[in-house]
Short mmCIF file of C-alpha atoms and ligand atoms in Angstrom, two decimals:
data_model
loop_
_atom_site.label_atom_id
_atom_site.label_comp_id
_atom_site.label_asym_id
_atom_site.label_seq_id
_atom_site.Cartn_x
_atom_site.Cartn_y
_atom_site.Cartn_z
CA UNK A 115 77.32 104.09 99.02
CA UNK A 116 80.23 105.73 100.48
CA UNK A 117 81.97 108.96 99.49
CA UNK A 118 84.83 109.08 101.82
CA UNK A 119 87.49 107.28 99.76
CA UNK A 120 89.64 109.09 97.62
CA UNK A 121 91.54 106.56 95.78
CA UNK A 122 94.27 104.79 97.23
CA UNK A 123 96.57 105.61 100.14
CA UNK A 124 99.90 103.38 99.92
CA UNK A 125 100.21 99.80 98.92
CA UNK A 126 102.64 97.73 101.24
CA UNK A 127 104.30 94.47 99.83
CA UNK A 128 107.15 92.30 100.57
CA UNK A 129 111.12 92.30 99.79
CA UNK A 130 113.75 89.53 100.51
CA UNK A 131 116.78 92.16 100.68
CA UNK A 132 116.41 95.57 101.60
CA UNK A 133 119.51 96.98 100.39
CA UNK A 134 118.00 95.88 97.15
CA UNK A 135 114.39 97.06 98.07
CA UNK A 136 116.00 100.56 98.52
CA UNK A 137 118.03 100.63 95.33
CA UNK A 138 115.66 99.63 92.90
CA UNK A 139 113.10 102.31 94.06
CA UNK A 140 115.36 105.07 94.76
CA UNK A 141 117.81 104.77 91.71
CA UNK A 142 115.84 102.77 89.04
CA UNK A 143 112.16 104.28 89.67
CA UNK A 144 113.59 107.55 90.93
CA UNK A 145 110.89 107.46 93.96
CA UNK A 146 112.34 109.55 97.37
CA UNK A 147 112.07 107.20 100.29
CA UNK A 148 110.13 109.14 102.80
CA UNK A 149 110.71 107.48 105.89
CA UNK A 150 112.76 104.54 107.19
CA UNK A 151 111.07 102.93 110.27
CA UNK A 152 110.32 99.46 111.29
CA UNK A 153 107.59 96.96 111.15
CA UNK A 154 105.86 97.87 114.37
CA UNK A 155 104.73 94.27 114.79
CA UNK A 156 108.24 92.77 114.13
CA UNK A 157 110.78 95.95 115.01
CA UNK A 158 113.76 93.94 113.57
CA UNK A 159 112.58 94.24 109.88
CA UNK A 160 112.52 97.46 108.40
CA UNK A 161 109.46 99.61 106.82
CA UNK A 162 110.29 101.27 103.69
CA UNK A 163 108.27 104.08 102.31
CA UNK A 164 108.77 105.44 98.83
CA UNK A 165 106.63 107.73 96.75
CA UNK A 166 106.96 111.85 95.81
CA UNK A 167 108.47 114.68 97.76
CA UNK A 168 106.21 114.38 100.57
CA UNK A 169 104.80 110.87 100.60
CA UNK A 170 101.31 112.24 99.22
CA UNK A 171 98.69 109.34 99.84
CA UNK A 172 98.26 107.47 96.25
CA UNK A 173 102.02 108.05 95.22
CA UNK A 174 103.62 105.76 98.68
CA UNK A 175 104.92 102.26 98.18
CA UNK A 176 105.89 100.61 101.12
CA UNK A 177 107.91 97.25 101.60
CA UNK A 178 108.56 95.21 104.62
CA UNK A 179 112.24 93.17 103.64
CA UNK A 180 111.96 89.89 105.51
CA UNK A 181 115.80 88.89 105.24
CA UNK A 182 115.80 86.03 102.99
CA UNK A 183 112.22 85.34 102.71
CA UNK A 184 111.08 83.02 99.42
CA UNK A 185 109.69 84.43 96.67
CA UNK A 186 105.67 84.34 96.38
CA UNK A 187 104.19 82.33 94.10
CA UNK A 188 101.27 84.32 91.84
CA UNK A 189 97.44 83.34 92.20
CA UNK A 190 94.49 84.40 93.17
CA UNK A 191 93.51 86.36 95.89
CA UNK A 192 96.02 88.94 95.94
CA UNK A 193 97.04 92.18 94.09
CA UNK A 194 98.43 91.09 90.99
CA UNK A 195 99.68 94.24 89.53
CA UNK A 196 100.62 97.83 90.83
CA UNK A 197 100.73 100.44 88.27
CA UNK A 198 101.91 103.71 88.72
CA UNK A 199 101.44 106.69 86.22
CA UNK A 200 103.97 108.33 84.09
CA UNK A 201 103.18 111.27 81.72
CA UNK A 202 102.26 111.21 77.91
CA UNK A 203 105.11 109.97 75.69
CA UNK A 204 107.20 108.48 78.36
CA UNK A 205 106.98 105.25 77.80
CA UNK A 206 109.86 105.00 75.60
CA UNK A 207 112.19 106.29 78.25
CA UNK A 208 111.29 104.13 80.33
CA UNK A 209 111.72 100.84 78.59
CA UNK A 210 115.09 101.83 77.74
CA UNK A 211 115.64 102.74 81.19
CA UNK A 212 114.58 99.43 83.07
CA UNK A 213 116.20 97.45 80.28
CA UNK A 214 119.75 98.68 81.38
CA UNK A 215 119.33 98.68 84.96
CA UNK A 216 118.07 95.16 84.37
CA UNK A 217 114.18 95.55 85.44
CA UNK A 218 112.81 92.01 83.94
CA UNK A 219 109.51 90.81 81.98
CA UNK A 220 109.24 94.24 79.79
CA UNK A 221 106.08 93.86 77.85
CA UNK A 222 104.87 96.89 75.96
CA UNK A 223 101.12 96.90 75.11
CA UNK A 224 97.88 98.57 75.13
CA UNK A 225 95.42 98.22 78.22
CA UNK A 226 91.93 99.87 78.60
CA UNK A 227 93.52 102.25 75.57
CA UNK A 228 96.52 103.67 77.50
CA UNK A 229 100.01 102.69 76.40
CA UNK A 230 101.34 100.59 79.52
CA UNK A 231 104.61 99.07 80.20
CA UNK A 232 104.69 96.04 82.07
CA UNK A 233 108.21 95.09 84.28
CA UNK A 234 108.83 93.03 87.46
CA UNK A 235 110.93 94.48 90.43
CA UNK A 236 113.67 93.12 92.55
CA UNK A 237 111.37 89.70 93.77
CA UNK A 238 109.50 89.37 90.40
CA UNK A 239 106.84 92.25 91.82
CA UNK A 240 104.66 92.75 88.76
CA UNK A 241 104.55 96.57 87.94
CA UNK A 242 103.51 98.71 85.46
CA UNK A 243 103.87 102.27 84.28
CA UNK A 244 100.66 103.75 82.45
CA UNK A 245 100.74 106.83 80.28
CA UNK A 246 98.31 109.31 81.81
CA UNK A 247 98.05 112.34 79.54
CA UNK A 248 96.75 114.40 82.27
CA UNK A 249 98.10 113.93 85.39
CA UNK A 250 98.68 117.19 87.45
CA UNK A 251 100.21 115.42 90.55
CA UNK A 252 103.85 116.69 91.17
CA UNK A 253 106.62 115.21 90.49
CA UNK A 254 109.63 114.08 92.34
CA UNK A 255 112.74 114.07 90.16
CA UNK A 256 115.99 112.86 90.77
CA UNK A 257 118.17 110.26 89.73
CA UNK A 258 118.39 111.79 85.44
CA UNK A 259 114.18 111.53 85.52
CA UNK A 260 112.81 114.50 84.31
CA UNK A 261 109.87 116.31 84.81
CA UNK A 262 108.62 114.62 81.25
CA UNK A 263 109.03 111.26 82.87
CA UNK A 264 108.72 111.33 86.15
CA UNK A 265 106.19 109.08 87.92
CA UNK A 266 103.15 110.68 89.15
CA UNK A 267 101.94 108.25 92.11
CA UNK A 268 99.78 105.15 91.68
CA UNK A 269 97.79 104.62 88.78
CA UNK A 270 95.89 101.21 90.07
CA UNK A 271 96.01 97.99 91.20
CA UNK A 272 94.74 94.76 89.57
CA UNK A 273 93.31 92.38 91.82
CA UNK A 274 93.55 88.37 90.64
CA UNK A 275 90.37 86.79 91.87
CA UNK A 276 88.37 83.23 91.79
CA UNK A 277 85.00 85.24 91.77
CA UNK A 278 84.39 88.82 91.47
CA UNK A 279 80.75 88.94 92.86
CA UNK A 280 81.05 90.00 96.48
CA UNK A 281 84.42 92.10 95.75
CA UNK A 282 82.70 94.36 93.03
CA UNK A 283 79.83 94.77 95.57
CA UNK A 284 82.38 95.93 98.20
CA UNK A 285 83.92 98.21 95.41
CA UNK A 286 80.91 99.70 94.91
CA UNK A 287 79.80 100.32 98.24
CA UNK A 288 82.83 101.92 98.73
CA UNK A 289 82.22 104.67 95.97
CA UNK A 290 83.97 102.83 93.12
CA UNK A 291 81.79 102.36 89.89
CA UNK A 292 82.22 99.87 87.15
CA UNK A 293 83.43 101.53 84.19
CA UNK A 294 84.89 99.37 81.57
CA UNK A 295 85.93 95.64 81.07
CA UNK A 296 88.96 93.79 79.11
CA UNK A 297 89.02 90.58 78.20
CA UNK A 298 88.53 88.93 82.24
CA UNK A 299 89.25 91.96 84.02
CA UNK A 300 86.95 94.57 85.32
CA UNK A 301 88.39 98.35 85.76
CA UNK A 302 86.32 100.51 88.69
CA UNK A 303 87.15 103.82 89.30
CA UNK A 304 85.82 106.48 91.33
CA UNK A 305 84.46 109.69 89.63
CA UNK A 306 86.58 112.28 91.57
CA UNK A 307 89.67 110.52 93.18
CA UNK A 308 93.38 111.20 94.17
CA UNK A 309 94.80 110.60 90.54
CA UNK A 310 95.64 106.59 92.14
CA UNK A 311 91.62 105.84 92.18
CA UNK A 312 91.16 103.02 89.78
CA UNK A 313 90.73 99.00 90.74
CA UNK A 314 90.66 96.45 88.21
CA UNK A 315 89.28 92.97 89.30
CA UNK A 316 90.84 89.88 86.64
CA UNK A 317 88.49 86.94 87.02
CA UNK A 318 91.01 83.91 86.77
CA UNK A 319 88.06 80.88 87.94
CA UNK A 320 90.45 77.81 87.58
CA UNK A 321 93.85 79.29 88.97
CA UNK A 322 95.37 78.62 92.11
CA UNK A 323 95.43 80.71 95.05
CA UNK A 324 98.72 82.57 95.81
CA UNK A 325 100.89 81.57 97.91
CA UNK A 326 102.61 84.97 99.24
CA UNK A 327 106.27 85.44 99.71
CA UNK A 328 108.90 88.33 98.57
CA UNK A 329 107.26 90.19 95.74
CA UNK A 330 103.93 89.48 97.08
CA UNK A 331 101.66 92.74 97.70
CA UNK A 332 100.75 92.48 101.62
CA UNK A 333 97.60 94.81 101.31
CA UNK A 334 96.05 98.03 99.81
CA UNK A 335 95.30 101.02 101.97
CA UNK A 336 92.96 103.40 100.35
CA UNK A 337 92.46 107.26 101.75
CA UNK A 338 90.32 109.25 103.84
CA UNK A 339 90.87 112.81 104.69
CA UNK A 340 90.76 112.23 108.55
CA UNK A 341 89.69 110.33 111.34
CA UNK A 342 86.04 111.42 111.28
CA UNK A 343 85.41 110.16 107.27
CA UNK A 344 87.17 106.84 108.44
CA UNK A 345 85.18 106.70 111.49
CA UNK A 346 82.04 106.62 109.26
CA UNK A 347 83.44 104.37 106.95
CA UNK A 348 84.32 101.86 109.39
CA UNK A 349 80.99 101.63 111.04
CA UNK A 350 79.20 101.44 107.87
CA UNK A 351 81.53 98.43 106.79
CA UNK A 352 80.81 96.58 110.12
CA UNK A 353 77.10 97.44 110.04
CA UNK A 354 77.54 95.69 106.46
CA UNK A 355 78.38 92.82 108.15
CA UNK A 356 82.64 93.26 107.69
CA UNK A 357 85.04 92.61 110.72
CA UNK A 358 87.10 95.39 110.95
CA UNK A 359 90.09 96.27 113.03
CA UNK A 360 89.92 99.06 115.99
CA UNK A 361 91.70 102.05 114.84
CA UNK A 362 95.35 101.46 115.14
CA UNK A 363 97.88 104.50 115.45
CA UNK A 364 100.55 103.85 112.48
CA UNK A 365 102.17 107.04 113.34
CA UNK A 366 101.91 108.97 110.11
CA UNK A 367 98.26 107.79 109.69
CA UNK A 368 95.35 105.95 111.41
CA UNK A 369 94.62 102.67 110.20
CA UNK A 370 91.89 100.26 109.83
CA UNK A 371 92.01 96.84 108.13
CA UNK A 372 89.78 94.22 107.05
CA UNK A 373 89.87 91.29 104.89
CA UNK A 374 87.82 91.32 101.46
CA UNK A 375 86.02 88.27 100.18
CA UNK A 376 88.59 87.40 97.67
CA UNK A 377 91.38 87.29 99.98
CA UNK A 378 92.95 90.44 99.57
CA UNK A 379 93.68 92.60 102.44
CA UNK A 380 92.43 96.26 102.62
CA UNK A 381 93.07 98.94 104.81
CA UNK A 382 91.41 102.60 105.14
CA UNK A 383 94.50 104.78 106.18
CA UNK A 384 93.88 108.40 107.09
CA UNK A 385 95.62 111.20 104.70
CA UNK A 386 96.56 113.07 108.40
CA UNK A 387 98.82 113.74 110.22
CA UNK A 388 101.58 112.48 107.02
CA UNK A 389 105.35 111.69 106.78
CA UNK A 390 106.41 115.51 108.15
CA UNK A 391 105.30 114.67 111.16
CA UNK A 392 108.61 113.54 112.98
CA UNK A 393 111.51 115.27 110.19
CA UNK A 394 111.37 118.09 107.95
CA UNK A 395 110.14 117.37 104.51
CA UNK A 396 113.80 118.81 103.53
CA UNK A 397 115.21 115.38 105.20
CA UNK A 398 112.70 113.17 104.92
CA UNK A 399 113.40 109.28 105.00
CA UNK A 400 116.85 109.98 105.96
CA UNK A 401 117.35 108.82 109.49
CA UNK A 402 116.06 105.80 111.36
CA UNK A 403 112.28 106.68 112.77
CA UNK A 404 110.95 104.47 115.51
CA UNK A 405 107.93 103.74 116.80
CA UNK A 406 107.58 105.20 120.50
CA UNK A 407 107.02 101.52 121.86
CA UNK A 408 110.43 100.28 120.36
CA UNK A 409 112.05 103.53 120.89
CA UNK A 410 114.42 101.47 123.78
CA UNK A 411 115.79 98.74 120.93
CA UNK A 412 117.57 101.67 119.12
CA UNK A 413 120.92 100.81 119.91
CA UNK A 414 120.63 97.16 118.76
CA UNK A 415 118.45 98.37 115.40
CA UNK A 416 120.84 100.83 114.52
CA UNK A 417 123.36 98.27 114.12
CA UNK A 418 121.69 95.03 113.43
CA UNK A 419 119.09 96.59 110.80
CA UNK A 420 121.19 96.42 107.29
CA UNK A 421 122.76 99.77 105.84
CA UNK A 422 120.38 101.11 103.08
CA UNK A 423 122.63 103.58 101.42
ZN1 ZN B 772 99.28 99.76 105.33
#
């Protein structure tokens, strides 16, 4: 079993509009976008990072906006949920909050004992905010959030699978342990993580599989400290029989990905060299970064890509 992992890095879905995007976690979540590149695969479409001060991994959301794209349809084999943690008592805050700024689906309720609150984003992306009594992660505040309310990072993610069987083996062998269940949903957790270090796997045997699309989470990355712990972990996944990706430079991490035998997508992103790499932390997210490799299309980005702010 691995000990590497320390709970998860970012988790990167997709937008239709990211004006929107931008908006909603900025001024509704009170998140500070970190950086503002592009998709290094498709330079025209932006990649948005959000999370606190300093983009520390388990607190960074990050969207690709695909201009237009249609929504995703829900299923299996994907992330169903992203949940991010909010202190003791907050709740109530929030659900007045997202109600006026027009956040849909609010469901209150109780899951695995902790008061959650249940809200879709800008394409229907299913979030949550969990009460987490003691979270010591710091806070970024802006926006009329307080320190009382503020979120925290990631809580989890919920997986939606046909079968758990091979996935919980995976989750295990990557340090997670099983360590309660809900109705059809697992919840693994690892014993000393990042404060964003617990899983849950929903069972759903008869549903369809998604079909992904704006709102859709693209994959999980989960953290290592450096390139040596992701070095081991990617030869014991191969030797374990998974095909992994060479290490690819994302500039504010190292990145490997493979695909998990429910569908889902997972990456192992390094927690070095991080979002201060190329601006000070003072200004961070502000102006376009790009990739060296695309550095040449900046005249055309900088006025085709759509004004954020
Ligand atoms: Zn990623």
């Amino acid at each position: 079993m691995l000990d590497q992992i320390n709970g998860l890095h970012h988790v990167t879905s997709m937008a239709s509009d990211a004006r929107e995007n931008n908006r909603f976690f900025t001024e509704v979540l009170g998140l500070r976008r970190v950086k503002k590149t592009v998709n290094f695969d498709a330079p025209d479409v932006y990649h948005l990072y959000y999370g606190d001060e300093v983009g520390t991994p388990g607190s960074v959301m990050t969207y690709f906006p695909f201009p237009g794209i249609r929504k995703g349809r829900p299923g299996t084999g994907e992330v169903s949920r992203t949940a991010f943690s909010v202190p003791d008592g907050a709740l109530g805050f929030w659900q007045e909050r997202l109600s006026a700024k027009g956040a849909g689906e609010l469901t209150i309720g109780d899951v695995f004992g902790a008061k959650t609150l249940n809200f879709s984003g800008p394409d229907g992306d299913a979030f949550a905010l969990v009460e987490v009594p003691e979270d010591r992660r710091a806070a970024w505040t802006a926006g009329g959030i307080g320190e009382d309310q503020a979120i925290r990072g990631f809580h989890s993610v919920s997986m939606r699978l046909r079968d758990e069987g091979a996935t919980a083996e995976l989750l295990r062998f990557m340090g997670f342990d099983p360590v309660d269940t809900y109705g059809d949903t697992r919840r693994f957790a690892l014993a000393n993580g990042n404060g964003a270090h617990v899983v849950d796997v929903e069972t759903v045997s008869s549903a369809r599989h998604a079909d992904q699309g704006a709102g859709s989470v693209h994959h999980i990355a989960f953290s290592v400290a450096d390139r040596a712990a992701q070095a081991v972990v990617r030869k014991a996944l191969i030797d374990t029989g998974y095909q992994v990706t060479p290490v690819i430079d994302r500039d504010y991490f190292w990145a490997i990905y493979f695909r998990t035998p429910g569908g889902v997508l997972f990456e192992v992103a390094t927690n070095e060299p991080g979002f201060d790499r190329d601006e000070d932390t003072a200004h961070l997210g502000e102006a376009l970064k790009l990739p060296s490799q695309h550095a040449h299309l900046r005249d055309y980005l900088e006025t085709h890509l759509q004004a954020l702010d």
